């Protein structure tokens, strides 16, 4: 399991494109929920945080505790501090910042996957207050502000991706700013849809969902670790087209596919699967050994 960073070149190995799609979808869903609350009155911020904590924290705490036990027993080469530092970052949702400061993979993959959860929680922490401040005053101005931030993070991702080729750059890979693009794009789509601003021009992208869905695994197979910010840009674009297709034409083929019973079953359990996938892989490798691939 302790392979070097070079293993990222293997197809589909790290789920990075999946994380980008998740960020876009989460931005859309959370923004839709919060804007509906605003349209009905106001956002109950404390209630929102309580719901998020009840939904997300118990599972994370359980898997972190189990991982600590596994490492302290099964990895005598690691010091206690090497185990507890990334564990603390995981439960405080600061793994992205911990990794960004050149601490990534201090204990291999055991805690590192929580970087995406930390970026998600940073979004949860700030976004209700942004909507209370901006959307309540002027929804169109709020949408314009989000579009401005999208332009900034898109320019940053394109600059990092096109101006250099650096294998595994912590900032590109884990940065809250570089990964803000899909969250903001999903959030803007939520505002646009709820206000009925989805123009005919944008709706014309809806049939493209049939092409975007199969292109996502193609992009995941490519998964260029020398230019992760370009993967973010491409993944965000495909996720956006997919979302527009589902929202604008829910009864079309893409909408029916993504709302099918197996996909709903997977979606309802995706958080738990994500949390436990590393320990499950470790157990499988221990019992079965590495695959031929």
PDB file of C-alpha atoms in Angstrom:
ATOM      1  CA  UNK A   1       0.000   0.000   0.000  1.00  0.00           C
ATOM      2  CA  UNK A   2       2.889   2.343   0.592  1.00  0.00           C
ATOM      3  CA  UNK A   3       3.454   3.070  -3.078  1.00  0.00           C
ATOM      4  CA  UNK A   4       5.117   6.254  -4.273  1.00  0.00           C
ATOM      5  CA  UNK A   5       3.315   9.244  -5.760  1.00  0.00           C
ATOM      6  CA  UNK A   6       3.902   7.736  -9.200  1.00  0.00           C
ATOM      7  CA  UNK A   7       0.929   5.436  -8.780  1.00  0.00           C
ATOM      8  CA  UNK A   8      -1.361   8.341  -9.696  1.00  0.00           C
ATOM      9  CA  UNK A   9      -0.620   7.602 -13.319  1.00  0.00           C
ATOM     10  CA  UNK A  10      -2.685   4.450 -13.029  1.00  0.00           C
ATOM     11  CA  UNK A  11      -6.181   4.848 -14.523  1.00  0.00           C
ATOM     12  CA  UNK A  12      -9.039   5.783 -12.185  1.00  0.00           C
ATOM     13  CA  UNK A  13      -6.842   5.246  -9.120  1.00  0.00           C
ATOM     14  CA  UNK A  14      -7.509   8.371  -7.060  1.00  0.00           C
ATOM     15  CA  UNK A  15     -11.025   9.482  -7.954  1.00  0.00           C
ATOM     16  CA  UNK A  16      -9.918  13.088  -8.518  1.00  0.00           C
ATOM     17  CA  UNK A  17     -12.463  13.732 -11.268  1.00  0.00           C
ATOM     18  CA  UNK A  18     -15.151  12.241  -9.048  1.00  0.00           C
ATOM     19  CA  UNK A  19     -14.252  14.766  -6.354  1.00  0.00           C
ATOM     20  CA  UNK A  20     -14.640  17.621  -8.856  1.00  0.00           C
ATOM     21  CA  UNK A  21     -18.086  16.338  -9.866  1.00  0.00           C
ATOM     22  CA  UNK A  22     -18.991  15.979  -6.181  1.00  0.00           C
ATOM     23  CA  UNK A  23     -17.968  19.588  -5.484  1.00  0.00           C
ATOM     24  CA  UNK A  24     -20.116  20.851  -8.371  1.00  0.00           C
ATOM     25  CA  UNK A  25     -23.122  18.789  -7.323  1.00  0.00           C
ATOM     26  CA  UNK A  26     -22.734  19.770  -3.675  1.00  0.00           C
ATOM     27  CA  UNK A  27     -22.522  23.466  -4.548  1.00  0.00           C
ATOM     28  CA  UNK A  28     -25.743  23.136  -6.514  1.00  0.00           C
ATOM     29  CA  UNK A  29     -27.653  21.181  -3.856  1.00  0.00           C
ATOM     30  CA  UNK A  30     -26.540  23.211  -0.844  1.00  0.00           C
ATOM     31  CA  UNK A  31     -27.164  26.514  -2.605  1.00  0.00           C
ATOM     32  CA  UNK A  32     -30.601  25.359  -3.735  1.00  0.00           C
ATOM     33  CA  UNK A  33     -31.501  24.435  -0.157  1.00  0.00           C
ATOM     34  CA  UNK A  34     -30.194  27.694   1.338  1.00  0.00           C
ATOM     35  CA  UNK A  35     -31.732  29.963  -1.317  1.00  0.00           C
ATOM     36  CA  UNK A  36     -35.113  28.303  -0.812  1.00  0.00           C
ATOM     37  CA  UNK A  37     -34.810  29.089   2.893  1.00  0.00           C
ATOM     38  CA  UNK A  38     -33.978  32.699   2.048  1.00  0.00           C
ATOM     39  CA  UNK A  39     -36.922  32.962  -0.318  1.00  0.00           C
ATOM     40  CA  UNK A  40     -39.177  31.702   2.472  1.00  0.00           C
ATOM     41  CA  UNK A  41     -37.722  34.060   5.069  1.00  0.00           C
ATOM     42  CA  UNK A  42     -34.143  33.615   6.242  1.00  0.00           C
ATOM     43  CA  UNK A  43     -31.406  31.026   6.690  1.00  0.00           C
ATOM     44  CA  UNK A  44     -31.385  29.433  10.121  1.00  0.00           C
ATOM     45  CA  UNK A  45     -27.601  29.216  10.286  1.00  0.00           C
ATOM     46  CA  UNK A  46     -27.385  27.313  13.580  1.00  0.00           C
ATOM     47  CA  UNK A  47     -29.920  24.763  12.373  1.00  0.00           C
ATOM     48  CA  UNK A  48     -27.985  24.396   9.120  1.00  0.00           C
ATOM     49  CA  UNK A  49     -24.724  23.723  10.956  1.00  0.00           C
ATOM     50  CA  UNK A  50     -26.439  21.270  13.330  1.00  0.00           C
ATOM     51  CA  UNK A  51     -27.856  19.320  10.392  1.00  0.00           C
ATOM     52  CA  UNK A  52     -24.481  19.231   8.650  1.00  0.00           C
ATOM     53  CA  UNK A  53     -22.710  18.107  11.825  1.00  0.00           C
ATOM     54  CA  UNK A  54     -25.272  15.405  12.545  1.00  0.00           C
ATOM     55  CA  UNK A  55     -25.089  14.179   8.965  1.00  0.00           C
ATOM     56  CA  UNK A  56     -21.320  14.202   8.473  1.00  0.00           C
ATOM     57  CA  UNK A  57     -19.308  14.233  11.696  1.00  0.00           C
ATOM     58  CA  UNK A  58     -20.244  10.927  13.420  1.00  0.00           C
ATOM     59  CA  UNK A  59     -19.172   8.851  10.428  1.00  0.00           C
ATOM     60  CA  UNK A  60     -15.927  10.784  10.036  1.00  0.00           C
ATOM     61  CA  UNK A  61     -15.116  10.470  13.740  1.00  0.00           C
ATOM     62  CA  UNK A  62     -15.724   6.705  13.620  1.00  0.00           C
ATOM     63  CA  UNK A  63     -13.477   6.094  10.615  1.00  0.00           C
ATOM     64  CA  UNK A  64     -10.703   8.330  11.974  1.00  0.00           C
ATOM     65  CA  UNK A  65     -10.777   6.479  15.300  1.00  0.00           C
ATOM     66  CA  UNK A  66     -10.648   3.119  13.516  1.00  0.00           C
ATOM     67  CA  UNK A  67      -7.760   4.311  11.330  1.00  0.00           C
ATOM     68  CA  UNK A  68      -5.778   5.491  14.353  1.00  0.00           C
ATOM     69  CA  UNK A  69      -6.125   2.048  15.922  1.00  0.00           C
ATOM     70  CA  UNK A  70      -5.070   0.335  12.683  1.00  0.00           C
ATOM     71  CA  UNK A  71      -1.994   2.543  12.329  1.00  0.00           C
ATOM     72  CA  UNK A  72      -0.869   2.331  15.936  1.00  0.00           C
ATOM     73  CA  UNK A  73      -1.123  -1.468  15.830  1.00  0.00           C
ATOM     74  CA  UNK A  74      -0.127  -2.227  12.240  1.00  0.00           C
ATOM     75  CA  UNK A  75       2.399   0.507  11.424  1.00  0.00           C
ATOM     76  CA  UNK A  76       5.128   0.485  14.103  1.00  0.00           C
ATOM     77  CA  UNK A  77       7.322   2.485  11.710  1.00  0.00           C
ATOM     78  CA  UNK A  78       5.090   5.523  12.257  1.00  0.00           C
ATOM     79  CA  UNK A  79       5.440   7.644  15.367  1.00  0.00           C
ATOM     80  CA  UNK A  80       2.407   8.621  17.426  1.00  0.00           C
ATOM     81  CA  UNK A  81       2.700  12.237  16.274  1.00  0.00           C
ATOM     82  CA  UNK A  82       2.801  11.118  12.624  1.00  0.00           C
ATOM     83  CA  UNK A  83      -0.528   9.392  13.156  1.00  0.00           C
ATOM     84  CA  UNK A  84      -2.281  11.942  15.361  1.00  0.00           C
ATOM     85  CA  UNK A  85      -1.358  15.079  13.388  1.00  0.00           C
ATOM     86  CA  UNK A  86      -3.183  14.109  10.152  1.00  0.00           C
ATOM     87  CA  UNK A  87      -5.967  12.552  12.243  1.00  0.00           C
ATOM     88  CA  UNK A  88      -6.478  15.895  13.986  1.00  0.00           C
ATOM     89  CA  UNK A  89      -6.497  17.652  10.619  1.00  0.00           C
ATOM     90  CA  UNK A  90      -9.161  15.220   9.433  1.00  0.00           C
ATOM     91  CA  UNK A  91     -11.604  15.787  12.297  1.00  0.00           C
ATOM     92  CA  UNK A  92     -11.098  19.567  12.209  1.00  0.00           C
ATOM     93  CA  UNK A  93     -11.639  19.667   8.434  1.00  0.00           C
ATOM     94  CA  UNK A  94      -8.233  21.214   7.772  1.00  0.00           C
ATOM     95  CA  UNK A  95      -6.629  18.393   5.774  1.00  0.00           C
ATOM     96  CA  UNK A  96      -6.480  20.521   2.619  1.00  0.00           C
ATOM     97  CA  UNK A  97      -4.466  23.148   4.518  1.00  0.00           C
ATOM     98  CA  UNK A  98      -2.342  20.445   6.196  1.00  0.00           C
ATOM     99  CA  UNK A  99      -1.542  18.905   2.803  1.00  0.00           C
ATOM    100  CA  UNK A 100      -0.971  22.294   1.214  1.00  0.00           C
ATOM    101  CA  UNK A 101       1.861  22.925   3.715  1.00  0.00           C
ATOM    102  CA  UNK A 102       3.822  19.967   2.339  1.00  0.00           C
ATOM    103  CA  UNK A 103       2.498  17.437   4.851  1.00  0.00           C
ATOM    104  CA  UNK A 104       0.636  15.340   2.291  1.00  0.00           C
ATOM    105  CA  UNK A 105       0.882  11.576   2.633  1.00  0.00           C
ATOM    106  CA  UNK A 106       2.687  11.715   5.988  1.00  0.00           C
ATOM    107  CA  UNK A 107       0.842   8.464   6.615  1.00  0.00           C
ATOM    108  CA  UNK A 108       0.317   7.548   2.951  1.00  0.00           C
ATOM    109  CA  UNK A 109      -3.359   7.514   1.980  1.00  0.00           C
ATOM    110  CA  UNK A 110      -4.780   6.677   5.391  1.00  0.00           C
ATOM    111  CA  UNK A 111      -6.094  10.175   6.156  1.00  0.00           C
ATOM    112  CA  UNK A 112      -5.255  12.105   3.026  1.00  0.00           C
ATOM    113  CA  UNK A 113      -8.589  11.486   1.286  1.00  0.00           C
ATOM    114  CA  UNK A 114     -10.277  13.786   3.835  1.00  0.00           C
ATOM    115  CA  UNK A 115      -8.813  16.810   2.014  1.00  0.00           C
ATOM    116  CA  UNK A 116     -11.976  16.955  -0.101  1.00  0.00           C
ATOM    117  CA  UNK A 117     -14.181  16.858   3.001  1.00  0.00           C
ATOM    118  CA  UNK A 118     -12.245  19.775   4.467  1.00  0.00           C
ATOM    119  CA  UNK A 119     -12.812  21.918   1.367  1.00  0.00           C
ATOM    120  CA  UNK A 120     -16.488  21.016   1.494  1.00  0.00           C
ATOM    121  CA  UNK A 121     -16.747  22.071   5.133  1.00  0.00           C
ATOM    122  CA  UNK A 122     -14.938  25.341   4.432  1.00  0.00           C
ATOM    123  CA  UNK A 123     -17.667  25.995   1.866  1.00  0.00           C
ATOM    124  CA  UNK A 124     -20.405  25.100   4.365  1.00  0.00           C
ATOM    125  CA  UNK A 125     -18.841  27.448   6.919  1.00  0.00           C
ATOM    126  CA  UNK A 126     -18.760  30.519   4.676  1.00  0.00           C
ATOM    127  CA  UNK A 127     -21.538  30.132   2.123  1.00  0.00           C
ATOM    128  CA  UNK A 128     -24.641  30.738   4.319  1.00  0.00           C
ATOM    129  CA  UNK A 129     -23.201  34.086   5.436  1.00  0.00           C
ATOM    130  CA  UNK A 130     -22.360  35.075   1.843  1.00  0.00           C
ATOM    131  CA  UNK A 131     -25.952  34.391   0.808  1.00  0.00           C
ATOM    132  CA  UNK A 132     -27.350  36.236   3.825  1.00  0.00           C
ATOM    133  CA  UNK A 133     -25.196  39.237   3.004  1.00  0.00           C
ATOM    134  CA  UNK A 134     -25.411  39.294  -0.799  1.00  0.00           C
ATOM    135  CA  UNK A 135     -28.405  37.312  -2.048  1.00  0.00           C
ATOM    136  CA  UNK A 136     -30.876  38.819   0.383  1.00  0.00           C
ATOM    137  CA  UNK A 137     -29.901  42.313  -0.794  1.00  0.00           C
ATOM    138  CA  UNK A 138     -29.921  41.633  -4.526  1.00  0.00           C
ATOM    139  CA  UNK A 139     -30.094  38.152  -6.105  1.00  0.00           C
ATOM    140  CA  UNK A 140     -28.775  39.349  -9.454  1.00  0.00           C
ATOM    141  CA  UNK A 141     -25.854  41.145  -7.851  1.00  0.00           C
ATOM    142  CA  UNK A 142     -25.125  38.003  -5.828  1.00  0.00           C
ATOM    143  CA  UNK A 143     -25.113  35.918  -9.008  1.00  0.00           C
ATOM    144  CA  UNK A 144     -22.790  38.455 -10.637  1.00  0.00           C
ATOM    145  CA  UNK A 145     -20.462  38.262  -7.627  1.00  0.00           C
ATOM    146  CA  UNK A 146     -20.345  34.478  -7.829  1.00  0.00           C
ATOM    147  CA  UNK A 147     -19.671  34.718 -11.577  1.00  0.00           C
ATOM    148  CA  UNK A 148     -16.794  37.096 -10.819  1.00  0.00           C
ATOM    149  CA  UNK A 149     -15.264  34.615  -8.371  1.00  0.00           C
ATOM    150  CA  UNK A 150     -15.725  31.864 -10.957  1.00  0.00           C
ATOM    151  CA  UNK A 151     -13.770  33.968 -13.435  1.00  0.00           C
ATOM    152  CA  UNK A 152     -10.967  34.469 -10.905  1.00  0.00           C
ATOM    153  CA  UNK A 153     -10.599  30.798  -9.972  1.00  0.00           C
ATOM    154  CA  UNK A 154     -10.953  29.729 -13.623  1.00  0.00           C
ATOM    155  CA  UNK A 155      -8.141  32.128 -14.570  1.00  0.00           C
ATOM    156  CA  UNK A 156      -6.018  30.750 -11.711  1.00  0.00           C
ATOM    157  CA  UNK A 157      -6.584  27.137 -12.765  1.00  0.00           C
ATOM    158  CA  UNK A 158      -5.840  27.879 -16.401  1.00  0.00           C
ATOM    159  CA  UNK A 159      -2.718  29.825 -15.488  1.00  0.00           C
ATOM    160  CA  UNK A 160      -1.368  27.039 -13.273  1.00  0.00           C
ATOM    161  CA  UNK A 161      -2.280  24.354 -15.788  1.00  0.00           C
ATOM    162  CA  UNK A 162      -0.952  26.035 -18.920  1.00  0.00           C
ATOM    163  CA  UNK A 163       2.090  27.912 -17.630  1.00  0.00           C
ATOM    164  CA  UNK A 164       4.010  24.947 -16.234  1.00  0.00           C
ATOM    165  CA  UNK A 165       4.176  21.185 -15.865  1.00  0.00           C
ATOM    166  CA  UNK A 166       4.914  20.127 -12.296  1.00  0.00           C
ATOM    167  CA  UNK A 167       4.295  16.587 -11.139  1.00  0.00           C
ATOM    168  CA  UNK A 168       2.072  16.713  -8.094  1.00  0.00           C
ATOM    169  CA  UNK A 169       1.932  20.299  -6.904  1.00  0.00           C
ATOM    170  CA  UNK A 170       0.246  20.518  -3.486  1.00  0.00           C
ATOM    171  CA  UNK A 171      -1.332  23.874  -4.238  1.00  0.00           C
ATOM    172  CA  UNK A 172      -2.893  22.766  -7.515  1.00  0.00           C
ATOM    173  CA  UNK A 173      -4.063  19.455  -6.126  1.00  0.00           C
ATOM    174  CA  UNK A 174      -5.322  20.386  -2.647  1.00  0.00           C
ATOM    175  CA  UNK A 175      -5.778  24.170  -2.732  1.00  0.00           C
ATOM    176  CA  UNK A 176      -9.086  25.561  -1.570  1.00  0.00           C
ATOM    177  CA  UNK A 177      -8.754  28.275  -4.231  1.00  0.00           C
ATOM    178  CA  UNK A 178      -7.931  25.926  -7.105  1.00  0.00           C
ATOM    179  CA  UNK A 179     -10.800  23.601  -6.147  1.00  0.00           C
ATOM    180  CA  UNK A 180     -13.288  26.443  -5.661  1.00  0.00           C
ATOM    181  CA  UNK A 181     -14.252  26.410  -9.349  1.00  0.00           C
ATOM    182  CA  UNK A 182     -16.657  23.425  -9.327  1.00  0.00           C
ATOM    183  CA  UNK A 183     -18.259  24.488  -6.023  1.00  0.00           C
ATOM    184  CA  UNK A 184     -18.889  27.999  -7.304  1.00  0.00           C
ATOM    185  CA  UNK A 185     -20.164  26.799 -10.684  1.00  0.00           C
ATOM    186  CA  UNK A 186     -22.654  24.472  -9.000  1.00  0.00           C
ATOM    187  CA  UNK A 187     -23.694  27.267  -6.642  1.00  0.00           C
ATOM    188  CA  UNK A 188     -24.287  29.717  -9.486  1.00  0.00           C
ATOM    189  CA  UNK A 189     -26.367  27.135 -11.340  1.00  0.00           C
ATOM    190  CA  UNK A 190     -28.519  26.703  -8.223  1.00  0.00           C
ATOM    191  CA  UNK A 191     -29.157  30.462  -8.032  1.00  0.00           C
ATOM    192  CA  UNK A 192     -29.919  30.643 -11.756  1.00  0.00           C
ATOM    193  CA  UNK A 193     -32.332  27.709 -11.720  1.00  0.00           C
ATOM    194  CA  UNK A 194     -34.290  28.828  -8.644  1.00  0.00           C
ATOM    195  CA  UNK A 195     -34.757  32.293 -10.098  1.00  0.00           C
ATOM    196  CA  UNK A 196     -35.835  31.015 -13.511  1.00  0.00           C
ATOM    197  CA  UNK A 197     -32.874  32.578 -15.287  1.00  0.00           C
ATOM    198  CA  UNK A 198     -31.887  29.470 -17.238  1.00  0.00           C
ATOM    199  CA  UNK A 199     -32.004  30.911 -20.739  1.00  0.00           C
ATOM    200  CA  UNK A 200     -32.851  29.070 -23.926  1.00  0.00           C
ATOM    201  CA  UNK A 201     -29.212  29.351 -24.948  1.00  0.00           C
ATOM    202  CA  UNK A 202     -28.096  27.500 -21.819  1.00  0.00           C
ATOM    203  CA  UNK A 203     -30.888  24.942 -22.155  1.00  0.00           C
ATOM    204  CA  UNK A 204     -29.465  24.008 -25.536  1.00  0.00           C
ATOM    205  CA  UNK A 205     -26.574  22.442 -23.628  1.00  0.00           C
ATOM    206  CA  UNK A 206     -28.962  19.949 -22.028  1.00  0.00           C
ATOM    207  CA  UNK A 207     -28.696  17.261 -24.764  1.00  0.00           C
ATOM    208  CA  UNK A 208     -24.932  17.382 -24.239  1.00  0.00           C
ATOM    209  CA  UNK A 209     -25.436  15.564 -20.931  1.00  0.00           C
ATOM    210  CA  UNK A 210     -25.610  12.305 -22.869  1.00  0.00           C
ATOM    211  CA  UNK A 211     -22.075  12.961 -24.076  1.00  0.00           C
ATOM    212  CA  UNK A 212     -20.789  14.529 -20.845  1.00  0.00           C
ATOM    213  CA  UNK A 213     -21.661  11.522 -18.664  1.00  0.00           C
ATOM    214  CA  UNK A 214     -19.470   8.998 -20.572  1.00  0.00           C
ATOM    215  CA  UNK A 215     -16.729  11.602 -21.041  1.00  0.00           C
ATOM    216  CA  UNK A 216     -16.276  11.900 -17.271  1.00  0.00           C
ATOM    217  CA  UNK A 217     -14.740   8.405 -16.900  1.00  0.00           C
ATOM    218  CA  UNK A 218     -12.641   9.112 -20.006  1.00  0.00           C
ATOM    219  CA  UNK A 219     -11.281  12.214 -18.274  1.00  0.00           C
ATOM    220  CA  UNK A 220     -10.753  10.214 -15.082  1.00  0.00           C
ATOM    221  CA  UNK A 221      -8.749   7.671 -17.071  1.00  0.00           C
ATOM    222  CA  UNK A 222      -6.555  10.459 -18.455  1.00  0.00           C
ATOM    223  CA  UNK A 223      -6.217  12.139 -15.031  1.00  0.00           C
ATOM    224  CA  UNK A 224      -3.102  14.207 -15.766  1.00  0.00           C
ATOM    225  CA  UNK A 225      -1.191  14.647 -12.510  1.00  0.00           C
ATOM    226  CA  UNK A 226       1.125  17.162 -14.165  1.00  0.00           C
ATOM    227  CA  UNK A 227      -1.812  19.513 -14.788  1.00  0.00           C
ATOM    228  CA  UNK A 228      -4.463  18.791 -12.102  1.00  0.00           C
ATOM    229  CA  UNK A 229      -5.951  22.270 -12.437  1.00  0.00           C
ATOM    230  CA  UNK A 230      -6.810  21.522 -16.080  1.00  0.00           C
ATOM    231  CA  UNK A 231      -8.527  18.341 -14.904  1.00  0.00           C
ATOM    232  CA  UNK A 232     -10.561  20.517 -12.519  1.00  0.00           C
ATOM    233  CA  UNK A 233     -11.575  22.835 -15.377  1.00  0.00           C
ATOM    234  CA  UNK A 234     -12.540  19.986 -17.710  1.00  0.00           C
ATOM    235  CA  UNK A 235     -14.343  18.041 -14.972  1.00  0.00           C
ATOM    236  CA  UNK A 236     -16.266  21.141 -13.933  1.00  0.00           C
ATOM    237  CA  UNK A 237     -17.381  21.766 -17.503  1.00  0.00           C
ATOM    238  CA  UNK A 238     -18.620  18.200 -17.951  1.00  0.00           C
ATOM    239  CA  UNK A 239     -20.327  18.210 -14.541  1.00  0.00           C
ATOM    240  CA  UNK A 240     -22.061  21.500 -15.390  1.00  0.00           C
ATOM    241  CA  UNK A 241     -23.381  20.185 -18.707  1.00  0.00           C
ATOM    242  CA  UNK A 242     -24.605  17.038 -16.948  1.00  0.00           C
ATOM    243  CA  UNK A 243     -26.396  19.062 -14.262  1.00  0.00           C
ATOM    244  CA  UNK A 244     -27.997  21.352 -16.841  1.00  0.00           C
ATOM    245  CA  UNK A 245     -29.198  18.293 -18.726  1.00  0.00           C
ATOM    246  CA  UNK A 246     -30.769  16.767 -15.619  1.00  0.00           C
ATOM    247  CA  UNK A 247     -32.337  20.050 -14.464  1.00  0.00           C
ATOM    248  CA  UNK A 248     -33.612  21.202 -17.867  1.00  0.00           C
ATOM    249  CA  UNK A 249     -34.719  17.786 -19.146  1.00  0.00           C
ATOM    250  CA  UNK A 250     -35.269  15.507 -16.127  1.00  0.00           C
ATOM    251  CA  UNK A 251     -37.191  12.982 -18.223  1.00  0.00           C
ATOM    252  CA  UNK A 252     -34.500  12.743 -20.889  1.00  0.00           C
ATOM    253  CA  UNK A 253     -32.110   9.796 -21.089  1.00  0.00           C
ATOM    254  CA  UNK A 254     -29.396  11.339 -18.888  1.00  0.00           C
ATOM    255  CA  UNK A 255     -31.905  12.306 -16.224  1.00  0.00           C
ATOM    256  CA  UNK A 256     -33.475   8.852 -16.197  1.00  0.00           C
ATOM    257  CA  UNK A 257     -30.063   7.201 -16.011  1.00  0.00           C
ATOM    258  CA  UNK A 258     -28.891   9.291 -13.058  1.00  0.00           C
ATOM    259  CA  UNK A 259     -32.198   8.949 -11.208  1.00  0.00           C
ATOM    260  CA  UNK A 260     -32.383   5.169 -11.664  1.00  0.00           C
ATOM    261  CA  UNK A 261     -32.698   3.039  -8.538  1.00  0.00           C
ATOM    262  CA  UNK A 262     -29.062   1.789  -8.558  1.00  0.00           C
ATOM    263  CA  UNK A 263     -27.755   5.361  -8.869  1.00  0.00           C
ATOM    264  CA  UNK A 264     -30.021   6.550  -6.044  1.00  0.00           C
ATOM    265  CA  UNK A 265     -28.860   3.620  -3.893  1.00  0.00           C
ATOM    266  CA  UNK A 266     -25.237   4.545  -4.570  1.00  0.00           C
ATOM    267  CA  UNK A 267     -25.853   8.234  -3.911  1.00  0.00           C
ATOM    268  CA  UNK A 268     -27.465   7.564  -0.551  1.00  0.00           C
ATOM    269  CA  UNK A 269     -24.424   5.569   0.553  1.00  0.00           C
ATOM    270  CA  UNK A 270     -21.670   7.465  -1.248  1.00  0.00           C
ATOM    271  CA  UNK A 271     -20.477   9.351   1.846  1.00  0.00           C
ATOM    272  CA  UNK A 272     -20.023   6.172   3.888  1.00  0.00           C
ATOM    273  CA  UNK A 273     -18.332   4.437   0.954  1.00  0.00           C
ATOM    274  CA  UNK A 274     -15.955   7.374   0.572  1.00  0.00           C
ATOM    275  CA  UNK A 275     -15.106   7.367   4.277  1.00  0.00           C
ATOM    276  CA  UNK A 276     -14.390   3.650   4.541  1.00  0.00           C
ATOM    277  CA  UNK A 277     -12.879   2.997   1.107  1.00  0.00           C
ATOM    278  CA  UNK A 278      -9.249   3.290   2.259  1.00  0.00           C
ATOM    279  CA  UNK A 279      -9.562   0.859   5.165  1.00  0.00           C
ATOM    280  CA  UNK A 280     -11.592  -1.462   2.934  1.00  0.00           C
ATOM    281  CA  UNK A 281      -8.847  -1.415   0.297  1.00  0.00           C
ATOM    282  CA  UNK A 282      -6.206  -2.065   2.921  1.00  0.00           C
ATOM    283  CA  UNK A 283      -8.161  -5.054   4.209  1.00  0.00           C
ATOM    284  CA  UNK A 284      -8.688  -6.373   0.686  1.00  0.00           C
ATOM    285  CA  UNK A 285      -5.008  -6.030  -0.184  1.00  0.00           C
ATOM    286  CA  UNK A 286      -4.026  -7.707   3.064  1.00  0.00           C
ATOM    287  CA  UNK A 287      -6.348 -10.634   2.434  1.00  0.00           C
ATOM    288  CA  UNK A 288      -6.077 -10.997  -1.347  1.00  0.00           C
ATOM    289  CA  UNK A 289      -2.803  -9.306  -2.291  1.00  0.00           C
ATOM    290  CA  UNK A 290      -2.317  -6.908  -5.181  1.00  0.00           C
ATOM    291  CA  UNK A 291      -4.187  -7.482  -8.410  1.00  0.00           C
ATOM    292  CA  UNK A 292      -2.381  -8.331 -11.624  1.00  0.00           C
ATOM    293  CA  UNK A 293      -2.920  -4.708 -12.757  1.00  0.00           C
TER     294      UNK A 293
END
